[in-house]
PDB file of C-alpha atoms in Angstrom:
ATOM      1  CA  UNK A  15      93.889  66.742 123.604  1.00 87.00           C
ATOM      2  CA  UNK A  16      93.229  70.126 123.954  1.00 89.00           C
ATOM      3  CA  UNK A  17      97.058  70.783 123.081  1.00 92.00           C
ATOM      4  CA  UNK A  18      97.141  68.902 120.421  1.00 92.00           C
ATOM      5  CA  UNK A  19      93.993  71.437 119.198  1.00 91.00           C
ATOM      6  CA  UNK A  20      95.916  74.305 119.786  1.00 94.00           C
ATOM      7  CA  UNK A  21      98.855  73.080 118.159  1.00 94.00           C
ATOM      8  CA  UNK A  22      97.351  72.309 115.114  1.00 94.00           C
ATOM      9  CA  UNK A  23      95.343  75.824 115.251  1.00 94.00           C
ATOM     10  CA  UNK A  24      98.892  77.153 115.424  1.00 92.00           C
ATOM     11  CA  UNK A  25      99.995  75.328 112.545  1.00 93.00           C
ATOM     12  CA  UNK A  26      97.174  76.344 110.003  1.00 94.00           C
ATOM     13  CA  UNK A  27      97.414  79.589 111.035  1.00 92.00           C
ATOM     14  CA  UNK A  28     101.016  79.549 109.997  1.00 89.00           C
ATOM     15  CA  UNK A  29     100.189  77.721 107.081  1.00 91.00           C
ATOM     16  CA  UNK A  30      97.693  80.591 106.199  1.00 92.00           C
ATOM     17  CA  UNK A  31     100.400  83.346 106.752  1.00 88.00           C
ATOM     18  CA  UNK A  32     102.960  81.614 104.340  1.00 87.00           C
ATOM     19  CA  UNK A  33     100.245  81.090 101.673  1.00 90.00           C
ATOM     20  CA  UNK A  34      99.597  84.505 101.621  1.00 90.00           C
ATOM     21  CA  UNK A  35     103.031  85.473 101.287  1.00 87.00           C
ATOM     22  CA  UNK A  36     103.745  82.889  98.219  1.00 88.00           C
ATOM     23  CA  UNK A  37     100.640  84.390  96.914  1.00 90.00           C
ATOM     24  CA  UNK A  38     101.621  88.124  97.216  1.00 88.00           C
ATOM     25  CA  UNK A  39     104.999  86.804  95.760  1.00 87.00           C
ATOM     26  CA  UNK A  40     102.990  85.172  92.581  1.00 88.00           C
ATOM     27  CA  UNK A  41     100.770  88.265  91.923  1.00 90.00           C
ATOM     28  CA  UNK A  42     103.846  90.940  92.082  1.00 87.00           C
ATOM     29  CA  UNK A  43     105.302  88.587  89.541  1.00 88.00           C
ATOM     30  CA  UNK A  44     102.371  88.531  87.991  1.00 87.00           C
ATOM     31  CA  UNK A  45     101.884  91.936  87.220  1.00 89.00           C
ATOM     32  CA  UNK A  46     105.514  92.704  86.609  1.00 88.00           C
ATOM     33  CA  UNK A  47     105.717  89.931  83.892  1.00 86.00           C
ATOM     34  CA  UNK A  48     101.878  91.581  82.470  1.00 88.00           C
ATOM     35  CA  UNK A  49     103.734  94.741  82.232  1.00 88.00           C
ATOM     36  CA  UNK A  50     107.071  93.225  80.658  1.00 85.00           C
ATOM     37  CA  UNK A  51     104.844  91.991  77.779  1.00 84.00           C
ATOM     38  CA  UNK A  52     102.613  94.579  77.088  1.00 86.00           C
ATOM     39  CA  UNK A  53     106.000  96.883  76.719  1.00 83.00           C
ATOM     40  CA  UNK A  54     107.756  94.317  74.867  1.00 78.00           C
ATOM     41  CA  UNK A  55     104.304  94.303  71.889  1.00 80.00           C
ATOM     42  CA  UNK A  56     104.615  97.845  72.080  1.00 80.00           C
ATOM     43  CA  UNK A  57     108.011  97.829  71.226  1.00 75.00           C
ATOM     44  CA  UNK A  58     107.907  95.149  68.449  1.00 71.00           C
ATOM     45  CA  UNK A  59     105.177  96.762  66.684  1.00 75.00           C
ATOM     46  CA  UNK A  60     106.943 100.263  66.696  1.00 72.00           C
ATOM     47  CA  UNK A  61     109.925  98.987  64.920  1.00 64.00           C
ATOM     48  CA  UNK A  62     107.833  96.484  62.691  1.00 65.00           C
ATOM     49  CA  UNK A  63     105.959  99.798  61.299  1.00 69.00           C
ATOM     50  CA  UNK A  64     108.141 102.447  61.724  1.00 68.00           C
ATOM     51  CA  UNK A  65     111.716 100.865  61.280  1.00 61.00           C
ATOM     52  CA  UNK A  66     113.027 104.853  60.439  1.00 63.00           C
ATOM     53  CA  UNK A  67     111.656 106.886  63.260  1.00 58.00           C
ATOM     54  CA  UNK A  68     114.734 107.210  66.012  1.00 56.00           C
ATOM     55  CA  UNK A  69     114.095 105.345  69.354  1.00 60.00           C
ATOM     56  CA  UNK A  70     115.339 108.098  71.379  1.00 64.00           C
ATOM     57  CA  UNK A  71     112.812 110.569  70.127  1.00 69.00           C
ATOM     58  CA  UNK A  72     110.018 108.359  70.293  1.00 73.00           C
ATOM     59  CA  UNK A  73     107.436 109.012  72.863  1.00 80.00           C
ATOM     60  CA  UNK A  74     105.593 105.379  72.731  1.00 78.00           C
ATOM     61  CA  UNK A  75     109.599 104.345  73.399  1.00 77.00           C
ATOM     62  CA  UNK A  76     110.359 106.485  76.771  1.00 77.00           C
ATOM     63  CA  UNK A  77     106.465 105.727  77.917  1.00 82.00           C
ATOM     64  CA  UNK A  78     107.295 102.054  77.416  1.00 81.00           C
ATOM     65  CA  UNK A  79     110.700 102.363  79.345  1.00 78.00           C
ATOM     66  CA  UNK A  80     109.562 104.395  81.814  1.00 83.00           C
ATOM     67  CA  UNK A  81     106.544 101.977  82.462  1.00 85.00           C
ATOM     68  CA  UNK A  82     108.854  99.259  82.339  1.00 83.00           C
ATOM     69  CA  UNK A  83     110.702 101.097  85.587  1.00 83.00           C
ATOM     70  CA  UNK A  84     107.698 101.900  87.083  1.00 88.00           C
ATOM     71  CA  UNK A  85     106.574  98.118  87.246  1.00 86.00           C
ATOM     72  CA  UNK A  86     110.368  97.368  88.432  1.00 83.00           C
ATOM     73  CA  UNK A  87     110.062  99.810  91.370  1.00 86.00           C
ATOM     74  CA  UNK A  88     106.506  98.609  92.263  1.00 88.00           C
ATOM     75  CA  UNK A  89     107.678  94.868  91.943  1.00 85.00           C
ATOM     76  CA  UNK A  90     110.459  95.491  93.916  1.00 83.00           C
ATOM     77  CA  UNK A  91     108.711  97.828  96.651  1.00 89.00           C
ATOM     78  CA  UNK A  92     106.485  94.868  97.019  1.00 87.00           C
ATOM     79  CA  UNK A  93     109.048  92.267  97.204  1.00 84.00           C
ATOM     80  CA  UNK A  94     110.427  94.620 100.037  1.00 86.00           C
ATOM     81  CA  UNK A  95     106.622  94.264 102.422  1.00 88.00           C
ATOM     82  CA  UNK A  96     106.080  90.424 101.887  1.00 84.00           C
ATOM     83  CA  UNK A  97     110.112  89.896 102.794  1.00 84.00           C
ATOM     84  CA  UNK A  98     109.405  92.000 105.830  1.00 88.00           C
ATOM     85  CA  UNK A  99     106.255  90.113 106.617  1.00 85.00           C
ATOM     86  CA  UNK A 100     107.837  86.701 105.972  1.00 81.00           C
ATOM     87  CA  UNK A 101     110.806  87.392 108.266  1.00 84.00           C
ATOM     88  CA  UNK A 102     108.061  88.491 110.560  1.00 86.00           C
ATOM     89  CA  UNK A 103     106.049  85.821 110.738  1.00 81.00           C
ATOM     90  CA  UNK A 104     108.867  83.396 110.328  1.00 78.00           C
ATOM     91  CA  UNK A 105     110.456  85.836 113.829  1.00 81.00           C
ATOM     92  CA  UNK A 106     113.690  86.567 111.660  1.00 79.00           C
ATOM     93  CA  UNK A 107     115.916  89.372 112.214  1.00 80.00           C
ATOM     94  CA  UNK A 108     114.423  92.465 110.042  1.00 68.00           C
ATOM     95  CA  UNK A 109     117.823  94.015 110.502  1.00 65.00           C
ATOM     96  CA  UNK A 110     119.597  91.137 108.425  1.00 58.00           C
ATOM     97  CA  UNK A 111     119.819  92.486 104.788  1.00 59.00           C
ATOM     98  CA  UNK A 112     119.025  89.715 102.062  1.00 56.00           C
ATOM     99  CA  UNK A 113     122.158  89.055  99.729  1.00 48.00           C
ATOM    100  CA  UNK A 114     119.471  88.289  96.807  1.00 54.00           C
ATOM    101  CA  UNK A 115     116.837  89.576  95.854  1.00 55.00           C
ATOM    102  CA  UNK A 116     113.760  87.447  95.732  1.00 51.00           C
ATOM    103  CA  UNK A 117     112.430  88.635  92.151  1.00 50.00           C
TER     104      UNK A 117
END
C-alpha cells in the first residue's frame, strides 16, 4: 500500500512538472502573439493615415520591428529554459539538439 502511495506521489508530481512546462509554453506564446498584434495595429494605422511618409524613415516603423525582434528573441530564449527543463524532468539528453523548434 504504501508503494502504491508513493507511486502515485511520484506521478502527480510529474504531472505538476509537465503542467508547468505546457503552461510556460502557453504564456511565451502568449506574450509573443500580444506583441505580434499590438505591432501589426501599429503598423496598419501608420499606413491607413500616412500612406506618403517612407517606411524606412519612419521611427513608429523600426520601433515596431525592432519590438517585433525583441519579443522573437525573448520567445525564443524562453522556449530554450522550458525545453531544457522538459528534457530534464523527462531525464533526456540536454546534449541532443532539437531539429524543430517548438514555437
Amino acid at each position: 500500500m504504501a508503494e502504491l502511495k508513493t507511486e502515485r506521489i511520484q506521478q502527480h508530481r510529474q504531472q505538476g512538472l509537465e503542467n508547468d512546462f505546457y503552461c510556460k509554453c502557453f504564456e511565451s506564446f502568449h506574450q509573443l502573439v500580444s506583441t505580434t498584434m499590438d505591432a501589426t495595429q501599429s503598423l496598419a494605422l501608420q499606413y491607413h493615415f500616412n500612406r506618403a511618409n517612407s517606411p524606412s524613415g519612419d521611427p513608429r516603423l523600426i520601433r515596431a520591428i525592432v519590438s517585433l525582434r525583441v519579443a522573437l528573441d525573448k520567445s525564443r530564449a524562453e522556449e530554450t529554459s522550458a525545453e531544457q527543463e522538459w528534457k530534464q524532468q523527462w531525464k533526456v539528453s540536454p546534449v541532443r539538439q532539437s531539429s524543430l523548434r517548438w514555437l
